[in-house]
XYZ file of C-alpha atoms in Angstrom:
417
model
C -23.777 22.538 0.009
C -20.729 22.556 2.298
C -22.288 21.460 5.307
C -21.195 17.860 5.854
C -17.421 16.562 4.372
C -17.815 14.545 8.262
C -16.565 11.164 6.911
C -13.723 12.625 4.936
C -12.712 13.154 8.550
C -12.538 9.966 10.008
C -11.627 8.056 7.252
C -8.590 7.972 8.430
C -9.480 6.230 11.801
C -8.926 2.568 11.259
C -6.991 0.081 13.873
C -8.239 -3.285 12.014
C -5.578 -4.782 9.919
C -5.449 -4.033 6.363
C -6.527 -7.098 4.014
C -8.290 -9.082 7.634
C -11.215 -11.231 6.008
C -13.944 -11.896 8.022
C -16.688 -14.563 7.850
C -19.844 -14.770 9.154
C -18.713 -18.409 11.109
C -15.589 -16.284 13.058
C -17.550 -13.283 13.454
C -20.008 -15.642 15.520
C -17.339 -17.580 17.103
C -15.086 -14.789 18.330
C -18.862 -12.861 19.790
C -17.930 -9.507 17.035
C -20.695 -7.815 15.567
C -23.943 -6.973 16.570
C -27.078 -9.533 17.388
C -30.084 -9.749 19.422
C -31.447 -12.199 21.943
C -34.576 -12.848 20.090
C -35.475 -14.988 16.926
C -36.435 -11.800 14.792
C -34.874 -12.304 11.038
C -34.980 -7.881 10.938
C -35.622 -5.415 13.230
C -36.153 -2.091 12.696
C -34.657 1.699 13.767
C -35.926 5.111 13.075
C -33.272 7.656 12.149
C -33.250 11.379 11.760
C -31.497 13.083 8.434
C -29.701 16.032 8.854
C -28.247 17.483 5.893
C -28.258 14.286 4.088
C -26.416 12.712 7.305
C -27.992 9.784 9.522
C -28.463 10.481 12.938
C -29.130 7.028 14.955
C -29.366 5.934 18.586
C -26.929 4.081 20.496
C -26.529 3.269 23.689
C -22.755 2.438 25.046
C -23.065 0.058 28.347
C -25.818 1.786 30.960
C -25.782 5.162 29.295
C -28.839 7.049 27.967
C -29.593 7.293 24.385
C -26.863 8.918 22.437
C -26.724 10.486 19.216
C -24.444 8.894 16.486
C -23.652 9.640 13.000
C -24.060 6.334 10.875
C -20.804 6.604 8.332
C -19.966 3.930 6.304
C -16.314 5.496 5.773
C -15.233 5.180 9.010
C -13.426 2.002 10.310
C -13.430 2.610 14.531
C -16.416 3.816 16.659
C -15.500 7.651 17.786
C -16.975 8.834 20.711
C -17.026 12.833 20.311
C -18.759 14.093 23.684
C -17.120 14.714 26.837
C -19.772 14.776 29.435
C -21.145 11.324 28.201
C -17.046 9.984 28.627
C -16.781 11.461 32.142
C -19.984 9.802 32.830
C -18.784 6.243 31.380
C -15.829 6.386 33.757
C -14.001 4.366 31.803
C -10.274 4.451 32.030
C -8.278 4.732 28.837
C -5.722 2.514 27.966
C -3.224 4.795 26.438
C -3.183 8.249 24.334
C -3.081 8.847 20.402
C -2.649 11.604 17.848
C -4.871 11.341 14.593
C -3.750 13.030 11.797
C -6.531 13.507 8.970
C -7.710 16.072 6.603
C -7.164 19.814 6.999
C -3.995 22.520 7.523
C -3.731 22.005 11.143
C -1.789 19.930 13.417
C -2.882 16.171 15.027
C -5.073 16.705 17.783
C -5.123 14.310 21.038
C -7.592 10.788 21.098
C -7.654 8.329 23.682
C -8.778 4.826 23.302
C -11.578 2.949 25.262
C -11.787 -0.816 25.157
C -14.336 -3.681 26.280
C -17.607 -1.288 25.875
C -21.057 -2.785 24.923
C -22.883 -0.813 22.156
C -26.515 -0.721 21.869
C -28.716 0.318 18.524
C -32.231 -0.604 19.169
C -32.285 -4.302 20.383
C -28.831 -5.216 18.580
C -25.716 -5.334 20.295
C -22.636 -5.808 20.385
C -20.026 -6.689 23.151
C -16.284 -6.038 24.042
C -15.745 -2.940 21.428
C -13.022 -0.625 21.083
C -13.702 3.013 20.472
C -11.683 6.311 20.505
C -12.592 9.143 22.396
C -12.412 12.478 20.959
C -13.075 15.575 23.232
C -15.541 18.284 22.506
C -13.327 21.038 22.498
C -11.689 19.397 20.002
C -13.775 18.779 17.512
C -17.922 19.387 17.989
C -19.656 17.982 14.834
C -23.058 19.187 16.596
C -22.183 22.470 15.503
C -21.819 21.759 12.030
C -24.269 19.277 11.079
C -27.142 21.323 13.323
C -28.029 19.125 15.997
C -26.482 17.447 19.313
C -24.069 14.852 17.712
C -22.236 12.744 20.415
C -20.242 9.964 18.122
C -19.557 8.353 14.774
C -20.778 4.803 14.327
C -19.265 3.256 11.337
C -17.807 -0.596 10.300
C -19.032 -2.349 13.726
C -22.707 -2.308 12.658
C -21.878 -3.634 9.570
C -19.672 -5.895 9.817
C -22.108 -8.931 10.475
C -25.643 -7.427 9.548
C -26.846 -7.028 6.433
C -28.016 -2.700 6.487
C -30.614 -1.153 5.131
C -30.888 2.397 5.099
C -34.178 3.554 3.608
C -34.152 7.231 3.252
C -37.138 7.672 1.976
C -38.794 6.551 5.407
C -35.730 7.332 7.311
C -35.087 4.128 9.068
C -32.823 1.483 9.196
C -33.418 -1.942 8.733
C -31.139 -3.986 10.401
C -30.797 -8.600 9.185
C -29.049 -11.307 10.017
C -27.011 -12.256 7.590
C -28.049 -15.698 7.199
C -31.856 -14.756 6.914
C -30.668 -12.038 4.261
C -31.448 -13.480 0.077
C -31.339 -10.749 -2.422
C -34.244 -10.364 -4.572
C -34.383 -8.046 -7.591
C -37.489 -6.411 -5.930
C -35.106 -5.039 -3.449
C -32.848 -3.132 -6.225
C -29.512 -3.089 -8.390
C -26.640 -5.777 -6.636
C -23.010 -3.846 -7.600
C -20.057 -5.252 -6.027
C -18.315 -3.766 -3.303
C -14.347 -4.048 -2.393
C -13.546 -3.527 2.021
C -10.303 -1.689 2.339
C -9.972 -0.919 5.594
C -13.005 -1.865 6.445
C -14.715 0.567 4.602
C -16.896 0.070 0.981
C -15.606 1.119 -2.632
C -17.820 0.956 -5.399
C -16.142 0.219 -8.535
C -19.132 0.143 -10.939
C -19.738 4.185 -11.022
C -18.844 5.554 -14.466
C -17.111 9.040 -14.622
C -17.141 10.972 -17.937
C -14.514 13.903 -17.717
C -14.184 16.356 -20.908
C -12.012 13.433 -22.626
C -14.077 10.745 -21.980
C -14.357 8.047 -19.112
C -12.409 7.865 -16.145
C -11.355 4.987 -13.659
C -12.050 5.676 -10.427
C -12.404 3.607 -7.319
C -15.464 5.227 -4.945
C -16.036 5.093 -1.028
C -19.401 4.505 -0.139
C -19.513 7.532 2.579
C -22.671 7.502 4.655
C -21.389 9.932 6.826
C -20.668 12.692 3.804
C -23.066 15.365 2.264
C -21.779 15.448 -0.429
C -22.619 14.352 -3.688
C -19.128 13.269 -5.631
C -15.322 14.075 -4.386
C -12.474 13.417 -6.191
C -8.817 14.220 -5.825
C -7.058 16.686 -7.141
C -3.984 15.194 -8.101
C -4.053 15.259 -12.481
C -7.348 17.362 -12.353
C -7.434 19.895 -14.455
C -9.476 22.133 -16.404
C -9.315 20.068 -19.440
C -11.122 16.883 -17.810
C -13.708 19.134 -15.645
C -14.979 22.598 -15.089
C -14.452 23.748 -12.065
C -13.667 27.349 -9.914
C -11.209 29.217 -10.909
C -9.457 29.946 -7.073
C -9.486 27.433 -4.323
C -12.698 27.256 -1.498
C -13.657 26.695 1.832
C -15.066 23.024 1.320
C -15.694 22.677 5.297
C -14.131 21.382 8.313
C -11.896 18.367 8.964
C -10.150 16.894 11.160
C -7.460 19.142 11.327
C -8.885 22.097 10.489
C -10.523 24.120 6.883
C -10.107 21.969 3.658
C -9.343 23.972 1.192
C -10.002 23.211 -2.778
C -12.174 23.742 -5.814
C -15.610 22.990 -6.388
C -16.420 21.846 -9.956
C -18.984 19.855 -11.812
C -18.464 16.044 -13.973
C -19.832 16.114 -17.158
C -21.702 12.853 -16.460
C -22.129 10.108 -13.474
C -23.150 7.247 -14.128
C -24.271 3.601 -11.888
C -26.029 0.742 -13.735
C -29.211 2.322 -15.402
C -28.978 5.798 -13.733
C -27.560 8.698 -15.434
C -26.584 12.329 -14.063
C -25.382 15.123 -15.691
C -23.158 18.618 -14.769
C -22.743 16.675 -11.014
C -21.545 18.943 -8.449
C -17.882 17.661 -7.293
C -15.273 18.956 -5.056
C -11.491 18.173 -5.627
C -9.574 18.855 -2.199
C -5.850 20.210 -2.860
C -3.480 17.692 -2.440
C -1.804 19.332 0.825
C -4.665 19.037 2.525
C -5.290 15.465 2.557
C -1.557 15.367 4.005
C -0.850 11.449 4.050
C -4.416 10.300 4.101
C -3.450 7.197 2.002
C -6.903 5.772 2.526
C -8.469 8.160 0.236
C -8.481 6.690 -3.260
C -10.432 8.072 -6.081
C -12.770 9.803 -4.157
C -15.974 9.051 -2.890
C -19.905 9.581 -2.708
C -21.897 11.054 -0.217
C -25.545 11.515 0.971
C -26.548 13.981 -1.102
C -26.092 10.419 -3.572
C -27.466 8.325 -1.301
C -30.873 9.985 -0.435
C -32.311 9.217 -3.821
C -32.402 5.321 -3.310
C -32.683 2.673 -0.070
C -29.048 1.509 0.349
C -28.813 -1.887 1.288
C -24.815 -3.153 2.655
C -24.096 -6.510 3.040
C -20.010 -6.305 3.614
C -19.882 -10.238 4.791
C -21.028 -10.770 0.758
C -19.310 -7.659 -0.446
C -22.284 -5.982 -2.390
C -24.474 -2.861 -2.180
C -28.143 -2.577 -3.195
C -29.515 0.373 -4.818
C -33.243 1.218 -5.318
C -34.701 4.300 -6.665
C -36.609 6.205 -4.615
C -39.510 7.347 -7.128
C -39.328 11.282 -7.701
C -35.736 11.454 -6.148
C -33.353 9.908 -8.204
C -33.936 12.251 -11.003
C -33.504 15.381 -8.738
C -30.966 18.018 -10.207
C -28.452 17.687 -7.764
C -27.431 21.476 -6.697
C -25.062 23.299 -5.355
C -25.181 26.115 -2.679
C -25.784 29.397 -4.777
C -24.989 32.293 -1.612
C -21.482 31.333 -1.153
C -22.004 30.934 2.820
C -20.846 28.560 5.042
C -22.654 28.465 8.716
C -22.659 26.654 11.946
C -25.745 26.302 14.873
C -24.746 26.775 18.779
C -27.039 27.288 21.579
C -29.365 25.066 22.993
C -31.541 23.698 20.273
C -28.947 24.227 17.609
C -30.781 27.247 16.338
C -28.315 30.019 16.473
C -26.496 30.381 13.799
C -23.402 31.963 12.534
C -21.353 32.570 9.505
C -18.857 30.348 9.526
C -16.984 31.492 6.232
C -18.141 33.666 2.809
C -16.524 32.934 -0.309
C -14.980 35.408 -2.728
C -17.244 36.551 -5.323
C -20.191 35.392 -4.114
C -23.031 36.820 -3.343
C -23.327 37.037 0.180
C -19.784 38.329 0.125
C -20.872 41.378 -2.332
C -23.482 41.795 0.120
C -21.514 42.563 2.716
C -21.967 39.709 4.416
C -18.895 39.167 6.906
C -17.512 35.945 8.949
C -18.946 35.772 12.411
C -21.914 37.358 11.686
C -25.052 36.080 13.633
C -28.162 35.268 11.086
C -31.456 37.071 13.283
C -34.187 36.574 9.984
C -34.318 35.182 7.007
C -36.878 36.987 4.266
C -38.685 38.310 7.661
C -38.581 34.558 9.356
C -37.253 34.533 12.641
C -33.783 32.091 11.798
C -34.172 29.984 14.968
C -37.651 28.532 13.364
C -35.196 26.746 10.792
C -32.934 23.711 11.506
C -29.098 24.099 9.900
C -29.574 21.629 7.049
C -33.286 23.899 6.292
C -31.275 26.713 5.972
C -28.760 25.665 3.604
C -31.824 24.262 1.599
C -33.061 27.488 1.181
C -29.541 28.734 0.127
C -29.375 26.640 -2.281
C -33.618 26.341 -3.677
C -33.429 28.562 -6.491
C -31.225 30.246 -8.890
C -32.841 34.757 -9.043
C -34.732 33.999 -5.688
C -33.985 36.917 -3.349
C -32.567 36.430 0.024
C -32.937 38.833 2.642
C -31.115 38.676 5.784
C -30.798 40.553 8.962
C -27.549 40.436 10.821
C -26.140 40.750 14.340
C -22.322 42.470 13.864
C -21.047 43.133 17.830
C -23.423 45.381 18.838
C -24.700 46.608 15.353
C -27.477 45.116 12.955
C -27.149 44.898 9.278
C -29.902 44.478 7.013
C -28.353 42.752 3.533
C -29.842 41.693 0.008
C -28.527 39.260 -2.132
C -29.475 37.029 -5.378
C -28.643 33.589 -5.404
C -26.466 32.795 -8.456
C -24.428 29.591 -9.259
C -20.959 30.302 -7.766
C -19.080 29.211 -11.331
């Protein structure tokens, strides 16, 4: 599934010094992080999931309830929407370019200071955030519903998070009234670079045995498992044989090959053949933050993840059923985006080479009318790409809108390599 690479993004989005330690005690005393008024230990906030991506709402000062991604790999608070920033009226204090993954050049961010952020009855005062302009990049389009920001370290940085998939809701503690109990799951050790969480307890078996690798816990990724390119090669994993389209960053398409490790492996839990995607090296341009790789929420739906940065560990618990789900890839070889409305018009975005939607005659910029004799807008994005991606011989049937023309296509879905 190539719907989501959305933290890869912003990973690159970080104005906290490197190596700055926190404690609970200065966190308090300097009014960072989030808290409520009340004596509640935990409160409580639903969420929506979107192709394995949390959707959450915030609030920033008087404003109406926005919609955020939650994204553990991102270190500043982006604010993507340009009617809610003209409504803020606040003034930026200066301009920036941000340079992250993709073929394209930097685009234009401005930063907004002092703004209260809201999520549920937490929150948190006198935050910096950096606006982003529609134009420039709209996420709503490619995760399938109206997506107005990126939340990321500031929620984190004094709570203690649960994210509970399963029931898709967050559970948000004070830190002090947090005490791990076995009940709750697996305790790994995390390391904050950059304010963001690598795992260094997940075991990767290439070809030639075991491989070191230091993981980003990336909320705000699809994905299963990335990894870099550099010293990849056929010998370690199996993977396609040309480069592509693994979706949209920052600075435009990231190219690269999708492949599979022979075996993943955290504490107890063991995967095998796991869909991975190794960006080429020219496309993370100077991205220094990426290292090793990461794993997404395709990974994180099968358990409720617990983060607790102030103490530097991650909980995992199985949810029953999920965490011994095949993980899969997309088997049509299409990538889409939603516009209108609702988010239910959708388009091809790309087709890969030798797939088959592309031996289908299936074309870029194609609108998607029906699906096997369903009506497309009665799906959300992340139901299509479920469907693309159910059943290896199930038979897809599609009609197009081409200008002013309609195409009616067939095609198998088939693994892609």
């Amino acid at each position: 599934m190539r719907t989501a690479w959305i933290s890869i993004i912003f990973a690159l989005l970080v104005f906290a010094s490197k190596g700055d330690e926190r404690t609970l005690d200065s966190l308090k005393e300097f009014g960072l992080g989030f808290h409520w008024p009340t004596k509640q230990k935990k409160i409580e906030v639903p969420f929506e999931l979107h192709a394995n991506l949390v959707v959450i709402p915030l609030k920033i000062n008087a404003s109406d309830t926005l919609r955020f991604l939650l994204d553990t790999g991102l270190g500043t608070t982006l604010l993507t929407d340009t009617t809610v920033f003209r409504q803020l009226g606040i003034k930026p204090i200066r301009q920036i370019e941000l340079l992250g993954l993709g073929d394209g050049p930097s685009i234009q961010a401005q930063v907004l200071i002092d703004v209260k952020l809201q999520v549920g009855k937490a929150a948190a005062y006198h935050q910096n955030l950096i606006y982003v302009s529609s134009d420039q990049l709209n996420l709503s389009d490619y995760v399938g519903t109206k997506i107005q920001g990126v939340l990321g370290y500031e929620l984190f940085s004094n709570l203690v998070v649960t994210i509970d998939y399963a029931k898709q809701r967050l559970i948000l503690t004070q830190a002090e009234n947090y005490r791990y109990k076995k009940r709750a799951g697996i305790r790994f050790p995390i390391a904050l670079i950059d304010n963001k969480p690598y795992l260094q307890a997940a075991e990767i078996q290439s070809k030639k045995g075991p491989i070191a690798n230091r993981l980003l816990l990336d909320s705000g990724a699809g994905h299963v498992l990335f990894l870099e390119d550099a010293g990849v090669d056929s010998s370690l994993f199996q993977f396609s044989a040309k480069p592509v389209n693994l979706g949209k960053g920052l600075n435009g398409a990231i190219m690269g090959k999708m492949g599979r490790v022979p075996e993943l492996r955290l504490g107890p839990w063991t995967w095998s053949n796991v869909p991975t995607a190794f960006p080429i090296s020219k496309f993370l341009k100077d991205t220094s933050h990426v290292q090793g790789g990461s794993l997404g929420g395709e990974f994180f739906r099968r358990f409720v993840v617990t983060f607790h940065y102030l103490d530097q560990y991650v909980v995992f618990k199985p949810i029953a059923r999920r965490w011994r789900q095949k993980f899969e890839l997309g088997l049509s070889g299409l990538g889409l985006r939603a516009t209108g409305p609702q988010f239910r018009t959708f388009f091809v975005e790309f087709v890969e080479e030798n797939s088959p939607a592309e031996e289908a005659g299936v074309l870029p910029g194609d609108e998607i009318l029906m699906i096997n004799r369903v009506r497309a807008g009665n799906y959300r994005l992340g139901e299509i790409y479920h469907l693309l991606k159910k059943k290896e011989g199930k038979r897809i049937e599609m009609l197009l809108k081409r200008g002013n023309s309609f195409q009616l296509v067939q095609f198998t879905l088939r693994p892609l390599f």
